[in-house]
PDB file of C-alpha atoms in Angstrom:
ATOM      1  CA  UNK A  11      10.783   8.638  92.228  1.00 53.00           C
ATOM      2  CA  UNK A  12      13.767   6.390  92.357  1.00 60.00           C
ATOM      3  CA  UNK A  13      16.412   6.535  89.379  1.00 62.00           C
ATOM      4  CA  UNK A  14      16.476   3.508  86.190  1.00 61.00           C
ATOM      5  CA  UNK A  15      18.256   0.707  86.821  1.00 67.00           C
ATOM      6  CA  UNK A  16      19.824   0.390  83.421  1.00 70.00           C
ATOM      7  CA  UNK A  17      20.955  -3.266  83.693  1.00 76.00           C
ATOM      8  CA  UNK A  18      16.877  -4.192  84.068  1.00 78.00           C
ATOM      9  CA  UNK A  19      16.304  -1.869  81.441  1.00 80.00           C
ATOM     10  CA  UNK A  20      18.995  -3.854  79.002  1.00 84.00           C
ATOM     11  CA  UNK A  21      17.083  -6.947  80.026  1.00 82.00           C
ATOM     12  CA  UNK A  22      14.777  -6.276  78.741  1.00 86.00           C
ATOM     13  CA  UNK A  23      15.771  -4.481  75.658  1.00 88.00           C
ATOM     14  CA  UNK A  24      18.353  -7.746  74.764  1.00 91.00           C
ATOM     15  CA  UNK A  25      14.458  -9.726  74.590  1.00 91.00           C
ATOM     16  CA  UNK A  26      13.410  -7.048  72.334  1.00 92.00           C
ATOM     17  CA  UNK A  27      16.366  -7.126  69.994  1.00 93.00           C
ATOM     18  CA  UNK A  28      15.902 -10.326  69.586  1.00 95.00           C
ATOM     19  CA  UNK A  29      12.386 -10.090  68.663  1.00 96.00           C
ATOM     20  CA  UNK A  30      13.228  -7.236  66.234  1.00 96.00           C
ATOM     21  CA  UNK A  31      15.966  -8.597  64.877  1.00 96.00           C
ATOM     22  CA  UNK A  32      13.984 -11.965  63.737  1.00 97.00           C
ATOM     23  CA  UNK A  33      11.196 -10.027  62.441  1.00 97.00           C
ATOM     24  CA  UNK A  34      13.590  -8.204  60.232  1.00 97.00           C
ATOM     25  CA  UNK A  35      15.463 -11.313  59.347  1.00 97.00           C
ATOM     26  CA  UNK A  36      12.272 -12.688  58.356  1.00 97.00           C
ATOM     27  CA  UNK A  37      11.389  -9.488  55.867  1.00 98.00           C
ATOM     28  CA  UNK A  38      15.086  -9.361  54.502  1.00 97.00           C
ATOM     29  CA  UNK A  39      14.969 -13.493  53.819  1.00 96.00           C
ATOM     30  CA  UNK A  40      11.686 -12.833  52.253  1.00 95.00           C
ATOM     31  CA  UNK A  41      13.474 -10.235  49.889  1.00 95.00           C
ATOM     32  CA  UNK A  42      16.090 -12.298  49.007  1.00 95.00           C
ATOM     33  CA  UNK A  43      13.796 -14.663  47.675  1.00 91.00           C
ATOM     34  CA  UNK A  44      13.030 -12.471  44.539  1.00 90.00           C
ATOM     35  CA  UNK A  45      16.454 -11.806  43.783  1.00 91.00           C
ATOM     36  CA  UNK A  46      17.636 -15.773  44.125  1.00 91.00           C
ATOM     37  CA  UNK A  47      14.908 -16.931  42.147  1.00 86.00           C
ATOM     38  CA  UNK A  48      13.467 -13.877  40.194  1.00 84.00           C
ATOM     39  CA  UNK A  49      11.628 -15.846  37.789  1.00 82.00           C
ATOM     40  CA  UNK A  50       9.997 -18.044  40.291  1.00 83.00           C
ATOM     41  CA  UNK A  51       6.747 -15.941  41.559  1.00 82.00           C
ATOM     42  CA  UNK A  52       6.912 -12.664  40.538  1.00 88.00           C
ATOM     43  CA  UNK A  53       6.276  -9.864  42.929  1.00 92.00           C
ATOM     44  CA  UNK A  54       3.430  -7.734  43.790  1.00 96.00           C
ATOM     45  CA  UNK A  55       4.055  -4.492  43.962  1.00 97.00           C
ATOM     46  CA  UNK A  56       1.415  -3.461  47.101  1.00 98.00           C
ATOM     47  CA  UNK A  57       2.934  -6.610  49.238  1.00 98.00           C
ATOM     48  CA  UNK A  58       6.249  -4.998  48.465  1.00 98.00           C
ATOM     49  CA  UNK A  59       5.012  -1.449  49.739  1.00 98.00           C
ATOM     50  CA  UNK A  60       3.847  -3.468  52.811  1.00 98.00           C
ATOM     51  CA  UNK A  61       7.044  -4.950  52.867  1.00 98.00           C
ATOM     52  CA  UNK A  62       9.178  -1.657  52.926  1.00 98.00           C
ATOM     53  CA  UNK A  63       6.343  -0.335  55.547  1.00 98.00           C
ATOM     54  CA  UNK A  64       6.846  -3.396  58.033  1.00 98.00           C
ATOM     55  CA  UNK A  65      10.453  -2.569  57.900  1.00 97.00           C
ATOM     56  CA  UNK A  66      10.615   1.224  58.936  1.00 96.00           C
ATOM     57  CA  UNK A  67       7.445   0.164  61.343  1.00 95.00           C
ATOM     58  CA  UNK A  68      10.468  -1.828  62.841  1.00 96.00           C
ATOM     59  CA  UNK A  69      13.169   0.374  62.845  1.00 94.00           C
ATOM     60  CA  UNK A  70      10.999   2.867  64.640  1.00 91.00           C
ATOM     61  CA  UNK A  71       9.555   0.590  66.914  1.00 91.00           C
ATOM     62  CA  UNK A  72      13.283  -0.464  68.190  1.00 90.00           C
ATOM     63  CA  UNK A  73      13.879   3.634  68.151  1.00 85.00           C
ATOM     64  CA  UNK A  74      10.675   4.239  69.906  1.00 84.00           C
ATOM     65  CA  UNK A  75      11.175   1.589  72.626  1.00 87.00           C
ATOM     66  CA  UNK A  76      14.740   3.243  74.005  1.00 83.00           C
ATOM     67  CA  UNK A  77      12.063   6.124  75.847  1.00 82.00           C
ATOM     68  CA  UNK A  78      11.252   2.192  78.190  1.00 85.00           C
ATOM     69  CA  UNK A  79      15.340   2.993  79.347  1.00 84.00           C
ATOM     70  CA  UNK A  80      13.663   5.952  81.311  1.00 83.00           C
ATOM     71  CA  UNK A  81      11.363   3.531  83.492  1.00 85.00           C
ATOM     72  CA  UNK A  82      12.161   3.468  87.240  1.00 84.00           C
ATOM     73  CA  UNK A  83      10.458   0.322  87.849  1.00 85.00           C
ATOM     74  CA  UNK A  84       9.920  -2.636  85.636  1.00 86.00           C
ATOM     75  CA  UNK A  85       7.030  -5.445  86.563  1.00 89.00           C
ATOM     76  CA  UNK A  86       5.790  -8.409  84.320  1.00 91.00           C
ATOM     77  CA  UNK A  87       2.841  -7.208  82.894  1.00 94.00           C
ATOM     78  CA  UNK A  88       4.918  -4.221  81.712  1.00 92.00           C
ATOM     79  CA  UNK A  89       7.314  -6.868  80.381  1.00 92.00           C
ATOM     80  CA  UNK A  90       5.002  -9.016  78.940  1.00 94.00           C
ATOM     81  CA  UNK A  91       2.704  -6.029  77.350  1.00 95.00           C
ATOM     82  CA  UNK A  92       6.325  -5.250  75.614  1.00 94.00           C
ATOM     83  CA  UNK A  93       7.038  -8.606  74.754  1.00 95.00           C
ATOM     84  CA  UNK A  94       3.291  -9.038  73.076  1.00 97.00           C
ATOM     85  CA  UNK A  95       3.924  -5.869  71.286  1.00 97.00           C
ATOM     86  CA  UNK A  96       7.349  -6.951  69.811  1.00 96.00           C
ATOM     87  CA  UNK A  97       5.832 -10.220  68.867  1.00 97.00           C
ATOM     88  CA  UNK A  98       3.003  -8.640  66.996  1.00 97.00           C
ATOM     89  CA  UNK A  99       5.552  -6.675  64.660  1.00 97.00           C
ATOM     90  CA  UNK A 100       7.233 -10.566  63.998  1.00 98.00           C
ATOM     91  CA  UNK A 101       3.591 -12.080  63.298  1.00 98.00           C
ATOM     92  CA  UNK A 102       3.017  -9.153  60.270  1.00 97.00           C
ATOM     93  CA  UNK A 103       6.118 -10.194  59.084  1.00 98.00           C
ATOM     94  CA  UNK A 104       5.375 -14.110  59.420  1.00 97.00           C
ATOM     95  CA  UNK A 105       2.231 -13.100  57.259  1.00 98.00           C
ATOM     96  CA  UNK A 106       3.880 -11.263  54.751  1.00 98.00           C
ATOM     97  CA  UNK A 107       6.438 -13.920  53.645  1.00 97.00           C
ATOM     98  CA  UNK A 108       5.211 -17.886  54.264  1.00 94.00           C
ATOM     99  CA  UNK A 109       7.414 -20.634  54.304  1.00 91.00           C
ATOM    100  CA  UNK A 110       5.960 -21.318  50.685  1.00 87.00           C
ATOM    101  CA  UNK A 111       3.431 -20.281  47.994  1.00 88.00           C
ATOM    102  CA  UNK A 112       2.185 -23.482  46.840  1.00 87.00           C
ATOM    103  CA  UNK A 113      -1.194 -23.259  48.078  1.00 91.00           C
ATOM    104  CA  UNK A 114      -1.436 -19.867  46.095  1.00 92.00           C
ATOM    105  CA  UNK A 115      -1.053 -18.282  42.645  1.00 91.00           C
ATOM    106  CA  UNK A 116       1.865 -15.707  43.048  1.00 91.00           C
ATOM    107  CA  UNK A 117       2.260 -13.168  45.380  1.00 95.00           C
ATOM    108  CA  UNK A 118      -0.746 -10.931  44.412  1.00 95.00           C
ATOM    109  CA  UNK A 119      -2.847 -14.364  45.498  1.00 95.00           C
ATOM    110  CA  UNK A 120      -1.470 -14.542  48.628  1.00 96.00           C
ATOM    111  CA  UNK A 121      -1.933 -10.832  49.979  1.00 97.00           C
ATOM    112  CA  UNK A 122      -5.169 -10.611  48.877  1.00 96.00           C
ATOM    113  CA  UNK A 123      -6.374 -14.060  50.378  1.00 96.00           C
ATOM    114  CA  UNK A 124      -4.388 -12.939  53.669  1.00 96.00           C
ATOM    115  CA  UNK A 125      -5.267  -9.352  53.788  1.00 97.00           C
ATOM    116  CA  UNK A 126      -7.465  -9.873  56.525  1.00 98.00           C
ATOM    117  CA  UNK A 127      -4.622 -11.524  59.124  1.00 98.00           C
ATOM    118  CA  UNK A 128      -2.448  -8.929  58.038  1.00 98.00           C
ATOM    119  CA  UNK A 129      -4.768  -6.082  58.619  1.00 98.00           C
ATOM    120  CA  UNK A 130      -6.531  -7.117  61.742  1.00 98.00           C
ATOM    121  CA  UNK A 131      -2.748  -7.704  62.621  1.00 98.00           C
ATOM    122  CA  UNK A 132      -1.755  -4.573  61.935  1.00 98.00           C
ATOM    123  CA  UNK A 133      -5.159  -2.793  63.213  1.00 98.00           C
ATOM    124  CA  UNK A 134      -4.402  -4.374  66.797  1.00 98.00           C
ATOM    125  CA  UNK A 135      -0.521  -3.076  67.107  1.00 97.00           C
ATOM    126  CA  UNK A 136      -1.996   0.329  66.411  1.00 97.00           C
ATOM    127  CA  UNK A 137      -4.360  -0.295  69.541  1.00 97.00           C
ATOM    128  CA  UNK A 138      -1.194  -1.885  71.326  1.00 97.00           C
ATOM    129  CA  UNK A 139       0.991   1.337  70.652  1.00 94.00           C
ATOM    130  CA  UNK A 140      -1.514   3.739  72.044  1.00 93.00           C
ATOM    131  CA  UNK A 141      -0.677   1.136  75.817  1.00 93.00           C
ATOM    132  CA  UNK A 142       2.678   0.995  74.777  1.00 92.00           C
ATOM    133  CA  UNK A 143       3.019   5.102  74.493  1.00 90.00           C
ATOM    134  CA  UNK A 144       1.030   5.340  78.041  1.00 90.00           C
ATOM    135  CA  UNK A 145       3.378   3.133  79.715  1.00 89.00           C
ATOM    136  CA  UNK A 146       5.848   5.708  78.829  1.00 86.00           C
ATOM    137  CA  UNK A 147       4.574   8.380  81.370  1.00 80.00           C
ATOM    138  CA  UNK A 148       1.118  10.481  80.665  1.00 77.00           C
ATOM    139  CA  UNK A 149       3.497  13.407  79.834  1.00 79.00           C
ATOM    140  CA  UNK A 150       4.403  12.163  76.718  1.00 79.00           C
ATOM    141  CA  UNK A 151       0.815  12.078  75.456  1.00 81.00           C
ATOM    142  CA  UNK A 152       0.552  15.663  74.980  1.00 83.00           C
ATOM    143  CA  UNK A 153       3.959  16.369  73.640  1.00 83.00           C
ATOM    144  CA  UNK A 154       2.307  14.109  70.234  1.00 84.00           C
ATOM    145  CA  UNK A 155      -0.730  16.065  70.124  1.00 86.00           C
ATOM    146  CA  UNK A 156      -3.873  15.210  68.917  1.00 91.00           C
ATOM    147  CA  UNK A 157      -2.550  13.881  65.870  1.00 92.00           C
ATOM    148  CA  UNK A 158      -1.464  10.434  67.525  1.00 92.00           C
ATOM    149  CA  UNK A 159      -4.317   9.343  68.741  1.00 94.00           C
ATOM    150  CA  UNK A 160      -6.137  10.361  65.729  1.00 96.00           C
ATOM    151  CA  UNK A 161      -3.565   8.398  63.866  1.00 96.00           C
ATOM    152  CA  UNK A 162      -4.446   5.153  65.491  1.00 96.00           C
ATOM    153  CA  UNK A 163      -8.302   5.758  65.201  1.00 98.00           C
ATOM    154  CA  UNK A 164      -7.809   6.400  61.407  1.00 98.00           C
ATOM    155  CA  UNK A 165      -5.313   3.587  60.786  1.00 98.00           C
ATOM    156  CA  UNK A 166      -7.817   0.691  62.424  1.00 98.00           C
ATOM    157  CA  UNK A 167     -10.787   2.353  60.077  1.00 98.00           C
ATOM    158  CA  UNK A 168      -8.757   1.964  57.428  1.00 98.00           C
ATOM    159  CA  UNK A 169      -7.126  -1.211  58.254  1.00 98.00           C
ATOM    160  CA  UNK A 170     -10.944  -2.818  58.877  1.00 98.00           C
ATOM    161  CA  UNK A 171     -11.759  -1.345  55.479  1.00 98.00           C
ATOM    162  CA  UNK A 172      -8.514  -2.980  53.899  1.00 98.00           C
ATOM    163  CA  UNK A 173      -9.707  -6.285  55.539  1.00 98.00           C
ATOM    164  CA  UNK A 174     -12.943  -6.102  53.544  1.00 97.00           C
ATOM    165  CA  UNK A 175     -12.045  -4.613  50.499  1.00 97.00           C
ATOM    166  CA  UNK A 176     -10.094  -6.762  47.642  1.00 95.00           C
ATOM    167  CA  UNK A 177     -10.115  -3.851  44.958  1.00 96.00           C
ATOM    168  CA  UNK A 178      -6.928  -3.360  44.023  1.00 95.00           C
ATOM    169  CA  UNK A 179      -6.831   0.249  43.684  1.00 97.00           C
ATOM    170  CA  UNK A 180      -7.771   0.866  47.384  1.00 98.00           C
ATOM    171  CA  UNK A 181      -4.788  -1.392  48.487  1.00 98.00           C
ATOM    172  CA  UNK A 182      -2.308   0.064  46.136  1.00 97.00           C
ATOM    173  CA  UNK A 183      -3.453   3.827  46.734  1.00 98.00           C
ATOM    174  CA  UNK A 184      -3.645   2.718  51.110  1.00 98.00           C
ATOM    175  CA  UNK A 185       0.133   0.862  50.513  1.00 98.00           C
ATOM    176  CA  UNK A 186       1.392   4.467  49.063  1.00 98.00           C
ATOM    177  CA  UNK A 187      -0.178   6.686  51.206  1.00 98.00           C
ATOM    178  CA  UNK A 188       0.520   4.636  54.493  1.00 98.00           C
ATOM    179  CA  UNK A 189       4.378   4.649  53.725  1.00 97.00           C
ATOM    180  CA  UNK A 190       4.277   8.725  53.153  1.00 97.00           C
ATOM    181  CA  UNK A 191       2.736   9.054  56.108  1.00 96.00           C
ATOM    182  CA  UNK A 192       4.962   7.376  58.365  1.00 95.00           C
ATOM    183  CA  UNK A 193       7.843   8.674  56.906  1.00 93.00           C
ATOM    184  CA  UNK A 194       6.525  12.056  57.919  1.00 93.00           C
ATOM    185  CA  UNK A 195       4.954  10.807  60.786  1.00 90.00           C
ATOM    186  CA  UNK A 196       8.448   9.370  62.157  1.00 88.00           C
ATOM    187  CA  UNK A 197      10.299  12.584  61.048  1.00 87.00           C
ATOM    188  CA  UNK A 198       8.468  14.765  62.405  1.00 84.00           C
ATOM    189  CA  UNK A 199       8.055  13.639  65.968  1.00 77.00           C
ATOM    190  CA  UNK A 200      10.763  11.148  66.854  1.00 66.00           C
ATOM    191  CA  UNK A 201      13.827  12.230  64.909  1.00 58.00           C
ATOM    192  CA  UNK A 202      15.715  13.030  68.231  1.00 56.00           C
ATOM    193  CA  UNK A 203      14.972  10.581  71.380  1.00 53.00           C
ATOM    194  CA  UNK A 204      14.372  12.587  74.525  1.00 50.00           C
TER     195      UNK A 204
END
């Protein structure tokens, strides 16, 4: 197997950065807004869970994706399956802060009525990951275990549940317990890249 080429490799990480870096522009503009204009909508406290989840989902993605460095050959598809990825993590945070509210009673309004973009969103870059991990090498797999995969499995369940569901105490007790879990989740397994 030949050796990386590291300048395709930064290639294709400078398209990523970009990506990541407008997706947490977007989240960190959409923070601002309730600190410019606190009395103007006031904030939901799930969204904001959501909101501090999106963010360390993108941190870690741009941590995760440095194991693509170790690639000896990069094609399109691998490129573009990247590339979709990336843009997946921008379109939750398009969905979490809109260019405006007017169509909507506060922030509670809005991520109720657009729970189900944001969930099937989020649903689908759990599916992506599990392509995005292969591409990796099928060594990796079983250095995560069997919790990964069960991971994904669980978090589509619950995100098709969240889709359905408008009770508030399912969405504030899902917005809590998803941001534990990755937390853990990202400390215990990819704290050091190798």
């Amino acid at each position: 197997m030949s050796a990386p080429d590291p300048a395709v490799f930064l290639h294709v990480r400078v398209v990523l950065s970009m990506v990541v870096s407008l997706s947490i522009a977007r989240l960190l503009s959409g923070l601002a807004v309730f600190v410019q204009h606190p009395g103007r909508q006031k904030a939901y406290w799930v969204h904001l869970l959501w909101v501090a989840s999106t963010l360390l989902l993108l941190v870690h993605f741009w941590w995760w994706e440095f194991r693509l460095a170790q690639l000896p050959v990069w094609r399109f598809e691998l490129y573009a399956y990247v590339l979709f990825y990336a843009g997946l993590n921008y379109l939750l945070c398009a969905v979490l802060f809109p260019n405006d509210l007017d169509e909507y009673d506060g922030w509670r309004d809005y991520f109720i009525s657009r729970r189900r973009w944001f969930f099937a969103l989020l649903a689908l870059s759990f599916l992506v990951d599990l392509g995005d991990t292969w591409i990796k090498g099928s060594a990796l797999l079983p250095k995560l275990g069997l919790e990964y995969p069960l991971r994904a499995a669980a978090y589509v369940l619950l995100c098709a549940a969240a889709a359905i569901i408008r009770h508030p105490v399912f969405h504030g007790v899902f917005a809590v317990g998803n941001l534990l879990y990755q937390a853990s989740f990202i400390v215990r397994l990819y704290d050091v890249i190798a």
